[in-house]
Coordinates of C-alpha atoms in Angstrom, one line a residue:
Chain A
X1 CA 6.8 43.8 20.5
X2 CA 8.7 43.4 17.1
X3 CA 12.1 42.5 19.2
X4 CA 10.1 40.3 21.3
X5 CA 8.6 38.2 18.1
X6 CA 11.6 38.1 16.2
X7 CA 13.0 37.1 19.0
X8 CA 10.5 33.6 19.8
X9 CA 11.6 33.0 16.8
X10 CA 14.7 33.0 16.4
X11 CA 14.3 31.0 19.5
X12 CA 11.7 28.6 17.8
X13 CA 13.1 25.3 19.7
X14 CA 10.9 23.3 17.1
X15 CA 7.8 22.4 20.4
X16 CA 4.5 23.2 20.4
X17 CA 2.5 24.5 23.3
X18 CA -1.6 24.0 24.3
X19 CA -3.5 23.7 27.4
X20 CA -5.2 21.0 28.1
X21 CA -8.6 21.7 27.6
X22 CA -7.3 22.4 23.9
X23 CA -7.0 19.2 23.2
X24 CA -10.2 17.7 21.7
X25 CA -10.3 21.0 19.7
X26 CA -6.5 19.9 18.7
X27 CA -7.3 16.4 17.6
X28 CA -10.8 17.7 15.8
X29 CA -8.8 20.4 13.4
X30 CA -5.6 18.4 13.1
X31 CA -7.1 14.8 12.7
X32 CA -10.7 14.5 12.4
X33 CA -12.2 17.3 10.7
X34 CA -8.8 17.7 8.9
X35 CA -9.2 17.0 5.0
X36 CA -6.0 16.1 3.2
X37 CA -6.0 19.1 0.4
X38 CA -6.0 21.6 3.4
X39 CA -2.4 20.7 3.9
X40 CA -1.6 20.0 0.4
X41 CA 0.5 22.4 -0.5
X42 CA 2.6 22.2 2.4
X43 CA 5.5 19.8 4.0
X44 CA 4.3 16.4 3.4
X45 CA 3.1 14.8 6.6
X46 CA 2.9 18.2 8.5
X47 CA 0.0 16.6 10.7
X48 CA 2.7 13.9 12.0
X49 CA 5.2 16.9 12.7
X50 CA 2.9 18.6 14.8
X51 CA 1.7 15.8 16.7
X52 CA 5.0 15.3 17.4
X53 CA 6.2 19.3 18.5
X54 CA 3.4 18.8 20.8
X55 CA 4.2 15.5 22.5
X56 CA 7.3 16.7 22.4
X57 CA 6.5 19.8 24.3
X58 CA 4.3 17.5 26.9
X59 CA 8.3 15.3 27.1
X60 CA 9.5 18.5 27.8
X61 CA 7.5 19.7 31.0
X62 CA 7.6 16.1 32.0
X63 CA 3.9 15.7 32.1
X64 CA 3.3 11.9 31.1
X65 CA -0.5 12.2 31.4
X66 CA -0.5 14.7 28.8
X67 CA 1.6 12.1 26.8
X68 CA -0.3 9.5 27.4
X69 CA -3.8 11.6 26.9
X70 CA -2.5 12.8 23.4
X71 CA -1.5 9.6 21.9
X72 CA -4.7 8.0 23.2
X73 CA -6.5 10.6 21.0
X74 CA -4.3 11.2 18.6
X75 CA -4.6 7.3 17.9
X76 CA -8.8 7.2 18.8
X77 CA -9.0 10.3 16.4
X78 CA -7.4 8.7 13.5
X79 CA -9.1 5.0 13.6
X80 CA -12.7 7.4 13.9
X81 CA -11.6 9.2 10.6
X82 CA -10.8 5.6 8.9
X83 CA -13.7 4.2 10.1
X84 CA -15.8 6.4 8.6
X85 CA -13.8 7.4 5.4
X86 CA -13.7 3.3 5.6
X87 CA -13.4 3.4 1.0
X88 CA -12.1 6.9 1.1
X89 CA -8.7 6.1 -0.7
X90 CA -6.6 9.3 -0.5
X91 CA -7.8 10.1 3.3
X92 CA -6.6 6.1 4.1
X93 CA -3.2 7.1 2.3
X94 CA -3.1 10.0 3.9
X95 CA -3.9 8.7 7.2
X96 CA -0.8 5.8 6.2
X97 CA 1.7 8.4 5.4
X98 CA 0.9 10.6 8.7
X99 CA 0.8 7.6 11.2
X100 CA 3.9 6.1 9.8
X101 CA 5.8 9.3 9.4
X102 CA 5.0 9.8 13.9
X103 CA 6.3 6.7 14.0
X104 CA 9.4 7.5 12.5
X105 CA 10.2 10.9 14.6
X106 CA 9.0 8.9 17.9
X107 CA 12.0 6.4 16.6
X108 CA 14.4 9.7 15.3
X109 CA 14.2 11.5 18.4
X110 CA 13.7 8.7 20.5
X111 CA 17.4 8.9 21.9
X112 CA 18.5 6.0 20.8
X113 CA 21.6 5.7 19.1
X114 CA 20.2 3.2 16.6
X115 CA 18.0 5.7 15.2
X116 CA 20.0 8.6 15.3
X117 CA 22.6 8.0 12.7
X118 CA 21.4 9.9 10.1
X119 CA 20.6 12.7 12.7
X120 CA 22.2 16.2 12.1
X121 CA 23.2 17.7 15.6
X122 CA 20.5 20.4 15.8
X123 CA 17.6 17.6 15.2
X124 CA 19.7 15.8 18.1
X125 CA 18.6 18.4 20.5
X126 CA 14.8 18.0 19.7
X127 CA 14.9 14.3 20.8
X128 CA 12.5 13.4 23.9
X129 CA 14.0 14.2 27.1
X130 CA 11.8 12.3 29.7
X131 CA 10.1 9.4 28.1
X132 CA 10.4 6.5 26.5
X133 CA 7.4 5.8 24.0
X134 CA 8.7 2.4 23.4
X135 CA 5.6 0.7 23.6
X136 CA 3.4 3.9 22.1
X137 CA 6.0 3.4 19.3
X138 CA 4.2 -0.5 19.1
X139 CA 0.8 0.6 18.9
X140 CA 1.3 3.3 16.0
X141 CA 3.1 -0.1 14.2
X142 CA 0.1 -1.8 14.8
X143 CA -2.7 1.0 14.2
X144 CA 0.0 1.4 10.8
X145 CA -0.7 -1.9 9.7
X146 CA -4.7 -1.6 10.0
X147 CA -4.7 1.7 8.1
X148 CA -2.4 -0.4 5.8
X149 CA -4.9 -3.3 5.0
X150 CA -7.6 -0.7 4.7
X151 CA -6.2 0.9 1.8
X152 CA -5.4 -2.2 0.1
X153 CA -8.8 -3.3 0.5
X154 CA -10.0 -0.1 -1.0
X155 CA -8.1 -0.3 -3.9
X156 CA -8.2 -4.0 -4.8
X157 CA -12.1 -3.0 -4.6
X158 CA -11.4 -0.5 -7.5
X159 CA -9.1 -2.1 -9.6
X160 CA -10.6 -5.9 -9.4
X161 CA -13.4 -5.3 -11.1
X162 CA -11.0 -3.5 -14.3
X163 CA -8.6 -6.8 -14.5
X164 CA -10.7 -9.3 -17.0
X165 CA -11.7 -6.8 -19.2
X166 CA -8.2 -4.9 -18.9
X167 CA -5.9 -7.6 -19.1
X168 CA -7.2 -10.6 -20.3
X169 CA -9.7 -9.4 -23.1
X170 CA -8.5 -5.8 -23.9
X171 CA -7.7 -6.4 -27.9
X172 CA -4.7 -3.7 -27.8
X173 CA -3.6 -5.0 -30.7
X174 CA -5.6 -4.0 -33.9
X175 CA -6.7 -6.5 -36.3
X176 CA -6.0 -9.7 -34.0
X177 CA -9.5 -9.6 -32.7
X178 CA -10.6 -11.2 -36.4
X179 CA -8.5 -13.8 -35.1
X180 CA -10.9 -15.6 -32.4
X181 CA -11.3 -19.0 -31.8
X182 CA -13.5 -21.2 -33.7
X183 CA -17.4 -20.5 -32.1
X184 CA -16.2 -18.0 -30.3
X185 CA -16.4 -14.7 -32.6
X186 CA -18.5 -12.7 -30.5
X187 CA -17.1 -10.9 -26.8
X188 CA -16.9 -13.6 -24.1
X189 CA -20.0 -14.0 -21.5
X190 CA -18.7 -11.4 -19.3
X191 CA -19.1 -8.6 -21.2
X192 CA -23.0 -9.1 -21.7
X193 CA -23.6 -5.4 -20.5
X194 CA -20.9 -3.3 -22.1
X195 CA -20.5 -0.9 -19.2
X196 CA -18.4 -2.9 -17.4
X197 CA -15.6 -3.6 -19.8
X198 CA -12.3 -1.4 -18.9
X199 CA -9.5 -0.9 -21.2
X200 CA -6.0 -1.7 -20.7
X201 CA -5.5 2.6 -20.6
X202 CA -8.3 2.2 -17.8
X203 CA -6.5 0.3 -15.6
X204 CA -3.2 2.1 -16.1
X205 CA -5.0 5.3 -15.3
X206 CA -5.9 4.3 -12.4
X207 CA -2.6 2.7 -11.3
X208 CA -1.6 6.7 -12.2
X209 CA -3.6 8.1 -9.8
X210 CA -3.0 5.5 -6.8
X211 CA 0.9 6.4 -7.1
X212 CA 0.4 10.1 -7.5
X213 CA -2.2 10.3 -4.8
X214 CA 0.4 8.1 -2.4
X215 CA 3.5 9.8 -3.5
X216 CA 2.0 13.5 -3.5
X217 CA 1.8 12.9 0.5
X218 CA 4.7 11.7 1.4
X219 CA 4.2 7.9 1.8
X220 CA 7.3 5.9 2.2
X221 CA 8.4 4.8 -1.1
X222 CA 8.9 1.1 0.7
X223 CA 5.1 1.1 1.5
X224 CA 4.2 2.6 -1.8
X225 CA 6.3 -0.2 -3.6
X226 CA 4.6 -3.0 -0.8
X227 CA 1.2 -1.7 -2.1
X228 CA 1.7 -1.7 -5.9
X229 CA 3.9 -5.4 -5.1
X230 CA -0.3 -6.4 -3.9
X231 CA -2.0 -4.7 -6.5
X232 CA 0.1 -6.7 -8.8
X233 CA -0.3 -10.3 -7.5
X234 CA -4.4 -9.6 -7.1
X235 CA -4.0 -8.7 -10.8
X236 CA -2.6 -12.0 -12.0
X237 CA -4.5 -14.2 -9.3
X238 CA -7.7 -12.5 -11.1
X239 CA -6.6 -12.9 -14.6
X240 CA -5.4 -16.3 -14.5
X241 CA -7.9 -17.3 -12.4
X242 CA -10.4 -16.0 -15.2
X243 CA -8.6 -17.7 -18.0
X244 CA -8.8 -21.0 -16.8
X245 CA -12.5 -21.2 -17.0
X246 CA -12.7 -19.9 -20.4
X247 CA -12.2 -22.1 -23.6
X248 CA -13.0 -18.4 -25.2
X249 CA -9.6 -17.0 -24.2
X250 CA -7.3 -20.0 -24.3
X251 CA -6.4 -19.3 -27.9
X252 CA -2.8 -18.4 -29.6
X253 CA -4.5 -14.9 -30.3
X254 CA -5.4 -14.2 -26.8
X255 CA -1.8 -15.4 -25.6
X256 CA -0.6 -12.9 -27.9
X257 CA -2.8 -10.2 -26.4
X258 CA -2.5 -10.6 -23.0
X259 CA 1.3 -10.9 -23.6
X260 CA 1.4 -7.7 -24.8
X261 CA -1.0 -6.0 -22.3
X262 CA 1.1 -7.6 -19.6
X263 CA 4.5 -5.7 -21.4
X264 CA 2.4 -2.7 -20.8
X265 CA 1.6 -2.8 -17.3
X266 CA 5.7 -3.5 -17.0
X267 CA 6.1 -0.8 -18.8
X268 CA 4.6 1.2 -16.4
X269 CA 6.3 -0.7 -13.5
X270 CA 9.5 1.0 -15.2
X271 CA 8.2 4.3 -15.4
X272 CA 7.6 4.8 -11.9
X273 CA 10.6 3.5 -10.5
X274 CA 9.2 0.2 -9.4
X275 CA 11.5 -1.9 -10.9
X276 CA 12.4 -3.1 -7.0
X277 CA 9.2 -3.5 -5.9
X278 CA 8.4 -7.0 -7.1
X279 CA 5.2 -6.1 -8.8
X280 CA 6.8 -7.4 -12.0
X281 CA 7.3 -11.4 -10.7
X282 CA 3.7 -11.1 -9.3
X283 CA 2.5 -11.7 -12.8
X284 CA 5.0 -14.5 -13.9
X285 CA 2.2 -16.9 -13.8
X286 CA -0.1 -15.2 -16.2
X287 CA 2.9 -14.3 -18.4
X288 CA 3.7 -18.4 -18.8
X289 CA 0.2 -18.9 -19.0
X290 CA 0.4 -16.5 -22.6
X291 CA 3.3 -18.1 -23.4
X292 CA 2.2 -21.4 -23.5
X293 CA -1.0 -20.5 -25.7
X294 CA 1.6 -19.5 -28.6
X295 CA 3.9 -22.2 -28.0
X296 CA 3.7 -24.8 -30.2
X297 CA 1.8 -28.4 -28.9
X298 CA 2.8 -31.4 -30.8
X299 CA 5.9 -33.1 -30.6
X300 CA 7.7 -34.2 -27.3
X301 CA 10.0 -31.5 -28.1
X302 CA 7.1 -29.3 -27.3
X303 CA 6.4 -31.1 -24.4
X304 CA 10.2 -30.5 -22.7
X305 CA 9.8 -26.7 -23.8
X306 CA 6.7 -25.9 -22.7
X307 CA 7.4 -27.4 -18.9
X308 CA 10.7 -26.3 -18.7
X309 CA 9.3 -22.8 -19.4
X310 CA 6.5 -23.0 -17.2
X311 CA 8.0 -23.0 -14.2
X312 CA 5.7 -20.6 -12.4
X313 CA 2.8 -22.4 -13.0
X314 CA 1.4 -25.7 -11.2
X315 CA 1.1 -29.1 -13.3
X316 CA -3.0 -28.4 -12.7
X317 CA -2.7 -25.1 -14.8
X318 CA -0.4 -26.4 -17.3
X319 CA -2.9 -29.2 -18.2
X320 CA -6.4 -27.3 -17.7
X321 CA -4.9 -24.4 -20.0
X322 CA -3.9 -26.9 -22.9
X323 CA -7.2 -28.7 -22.1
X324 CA -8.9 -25.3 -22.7
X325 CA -6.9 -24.4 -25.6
X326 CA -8.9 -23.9 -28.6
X327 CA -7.1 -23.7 -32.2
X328 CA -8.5 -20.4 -34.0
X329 CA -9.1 -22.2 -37.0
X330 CA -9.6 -25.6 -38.7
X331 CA -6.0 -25.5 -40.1
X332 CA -4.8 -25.2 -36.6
X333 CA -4.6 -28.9 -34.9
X334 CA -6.0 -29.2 -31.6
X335 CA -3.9 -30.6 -28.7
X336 CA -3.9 -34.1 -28.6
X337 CA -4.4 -36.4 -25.3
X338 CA -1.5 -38.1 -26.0
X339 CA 0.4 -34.6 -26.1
X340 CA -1.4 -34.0 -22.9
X341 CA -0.3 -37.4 -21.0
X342 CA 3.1 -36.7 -22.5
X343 CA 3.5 -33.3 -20.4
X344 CA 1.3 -34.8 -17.8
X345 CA 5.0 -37.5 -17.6
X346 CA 7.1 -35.2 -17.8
X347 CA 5.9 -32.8 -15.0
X348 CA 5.2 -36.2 -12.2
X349 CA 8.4 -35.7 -10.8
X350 CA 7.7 -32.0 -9.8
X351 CA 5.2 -33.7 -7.4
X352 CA 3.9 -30.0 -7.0
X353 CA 0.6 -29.6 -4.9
X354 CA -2.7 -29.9 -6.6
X355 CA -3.3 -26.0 -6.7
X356 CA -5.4 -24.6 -10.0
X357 CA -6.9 -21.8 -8.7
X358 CA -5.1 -18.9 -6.7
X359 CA -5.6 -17.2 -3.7
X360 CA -6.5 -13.4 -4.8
X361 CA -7.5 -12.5 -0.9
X362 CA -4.0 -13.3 0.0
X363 CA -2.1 -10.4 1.6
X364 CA 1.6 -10.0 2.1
X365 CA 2.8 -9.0 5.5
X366 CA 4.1 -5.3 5.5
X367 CA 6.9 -3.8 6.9
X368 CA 7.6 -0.1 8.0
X369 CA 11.4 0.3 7.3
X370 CA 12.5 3.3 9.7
X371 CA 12.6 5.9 7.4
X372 CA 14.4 9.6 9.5
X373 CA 13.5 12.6 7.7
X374 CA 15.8 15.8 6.9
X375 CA 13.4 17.9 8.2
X376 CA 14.4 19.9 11.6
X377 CA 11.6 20.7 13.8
X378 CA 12.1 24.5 14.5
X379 CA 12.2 25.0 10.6
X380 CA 7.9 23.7 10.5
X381 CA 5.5 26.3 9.5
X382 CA 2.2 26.4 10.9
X383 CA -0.6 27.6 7.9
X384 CA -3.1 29.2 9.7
X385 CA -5.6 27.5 7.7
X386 CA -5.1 25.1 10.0
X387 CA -7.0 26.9 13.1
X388 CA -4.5 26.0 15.4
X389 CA -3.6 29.5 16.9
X390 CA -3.9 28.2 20.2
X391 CA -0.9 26.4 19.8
X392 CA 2.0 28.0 21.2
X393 CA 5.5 28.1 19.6
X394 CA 8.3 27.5 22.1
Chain B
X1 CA 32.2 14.6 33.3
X2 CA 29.0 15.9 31.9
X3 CA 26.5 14.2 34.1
X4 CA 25.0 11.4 32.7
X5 CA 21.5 12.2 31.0
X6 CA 18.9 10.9 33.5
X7 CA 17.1 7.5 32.0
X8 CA 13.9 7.9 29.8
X9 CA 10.9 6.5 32.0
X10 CA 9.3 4.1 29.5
X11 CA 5.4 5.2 29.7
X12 CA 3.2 2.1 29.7
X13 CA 0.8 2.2 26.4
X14 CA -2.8 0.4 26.5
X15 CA -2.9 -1.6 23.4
X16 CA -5.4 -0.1 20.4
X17 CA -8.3 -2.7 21.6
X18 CA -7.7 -1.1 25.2
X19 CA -7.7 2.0 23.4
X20 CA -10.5 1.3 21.4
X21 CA -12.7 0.8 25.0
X22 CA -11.3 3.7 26.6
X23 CA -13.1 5.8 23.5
X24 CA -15.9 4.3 23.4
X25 CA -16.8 5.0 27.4
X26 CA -15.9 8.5 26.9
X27 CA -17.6 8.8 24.2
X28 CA -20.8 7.2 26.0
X29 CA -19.5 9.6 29.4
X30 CA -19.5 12.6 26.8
X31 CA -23.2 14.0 26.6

């Protein structure tokens, strides 16, 4: 018995055994009744490795109807767990990481050449010997790409809500706050009920525990850096958007606040590694836009600066904000219309389209880079936490 | 010459709406 063990596995060839009638009991403990901190501790993405020793086992008898009838319910079972864990953010990431990572070994052992470059010779033997899961390999793009927008939609649902208060109104810097424009010394309209005012630490917290959360389970880091390059551009479409309706933030003080909680949130760009991402340039606009409250207004020097410097705004938001702009005190001029009529000129060639407020719906298109992984088949552990003893090693 | 490796059969996949219907009648099949 010992010799016989040692010996199944030593000759572990990395595939995964199960009868049929296993199946729905395969798809309930691996997918739908799985919960993410089950498998926590263990290979990131083992739920896609499994999948994949099984279909791979199904290649390997040449059975396509059990192929087909596991990536019909591998696929069914994960859209039923998103759809109703439809604002559950770590079981959407979760559910990203796993569908994508399938994707990837249906592409790495595939048997095409193109996506076995970075193969070492024993994963080469665990490629599919029968099939070709081109189009299967479509789908999971597709389902991908749902899950995807899901999670987006769940977390611009938690941050949105933190962005006024965070970015625009947070006074990070002490002893500014004395510093408000003229009739406006109290907290602007939308803080009536103090409860929903977040702090610029709030909002960074929770950018924390997005990456951690995303990272922890294996997501791709070119996902994870399309996700926080989103996050980013809702941030500034919400901010900027806010500060052009308000003649209570459009002050030299604010521009010197939001400034600095924008060099924060950079800062935190850099910490994670994010430099790449394009996160940063998603909030160009609203970094102009606090630029331009501390520039100076007067002279036609101004003027040139302030449009030559303000590239990244349209000629409707360069005009509303110095329209808006409020001096913070009676020695402080106010912008005059001729000033006004004199940026208006020098912006008329730009001939840029009439656009003040921006689209904070929009969503980039996301890609799935193919991303192999190092890991070789016959080297997966099953924890029998799991409850899938009625798997078969082979 | 090692024989050439027989070619994959590519197996056709319904598309996730398809899919979506083929769940929902089992599902309505299932008791």
């Amino acid at each position: 018995m010992q010799v016989s063990v040692q010996r199944k596995e030593k000759d572990f060839q990395g595939m995964l055994e199960y009868y049929k009638e296993d199946e729905p009991l395969l798809i309930r403990n691996l997918i739908t009744d799985l919960k993410p901190q089950t498998v926590s501790a263990t290979v990131p993405c083992l739920p896609a490795y499994i999948l994949y020793m099984c279909i791979r086992h199904a290649d390997y008898i040449n059975d396509d109807q059990k192929v087909h009838s596991l990536l019909t319910s591998t696929i069914n079972g994960i859209k039923k767990v998103l759809k109703k864990h439809n604002d559950d953010f770590q079981l959407t990431s979760f559910w990203l990481a796993n569908t994508c990572r399938l994707l990837h070994c249906l592409k790495q052992y595939s048997g095409d050449a193109d996506f076995m470059t970075q193969n070492t010779p024993k994963q080469n033997e665990h490629c599919l010997k029968n099939f070709d899961l081109t189009e299967y390999r479509q789908v999971l793009s597709h389902l991908s790409i749902q899950i995807y927008q899901q999670l987006i939609k769940i977390t611009e649902a938690i941050l949105q809500p933190m962005v006024v208060s965070a970015v625009l109104e947070n006074e990070s810097i002490q002893g500014l706050s004395g510093v408000k424009p003229m009739g406006y010394r109290n907290r602007s309209s939308s803080m009536e009920d103090g409860d929903n005012s977040y702090s610029l630490h709030a909002i960074i917290h929770q950018l924390n525990t997005f990456h951690s959360i995303m990272s922890d389970q294996g997501l791709d880091p070119e996902i994870v850096q399309q996700v926080f390059k989103q996050l980013f551009y809702m941030i500034n479409a919400v901010a900027l958007n806010n500060l052009l309706l308000r003649k209570d933030v459009c002050s030299w003080s604010t521009g010197m606040q939001l400034r600095f909680n924008i060099s924060q949130l950079e800062d935190w760009l850099r910490g994670k590694n994010l430099q790449q991402s394009g996160a940063a340039q998603m909030l160009e606009p609203l970094i102009q836009a606090a630029q331009l409250l501390q520039l100076k207004k007067k002279t036609s020097e101004d003027a040139e600066a302030i449009c030559s410097l303000c590239t990244s705004l349209s000629t409707q938001q360069i005009v509303k904000i110095l329209n808006l702009y409020t001096p913070v005190n009676e020695f402080e001029e106010r912008v005059t219309v001729t000033f006004i009529r004199d940026i208006q000129m020098h912006l008329q060639e730009r001939n840029d389209p009439p656009q003040l407020f921006l689209d904070f719906k929009h969503m980039f298109p996301v890609m799935f880079p193919f991303n192999p992984s190092s890991i070789t088949m016959d080297s997966i552990h099953l924890p029998a936490s799991l409850n899938l003893e009625f798997l078969s090693k082979v | 010459a090692p024989a050439r490796p027989r070619p994959r059969v590519l197996l056709k996949a319904p598309t996730l709406a398809e899919m979506e219907e083929m769940n929902i009648s089992e599902e309505e099949d299932s008791p």
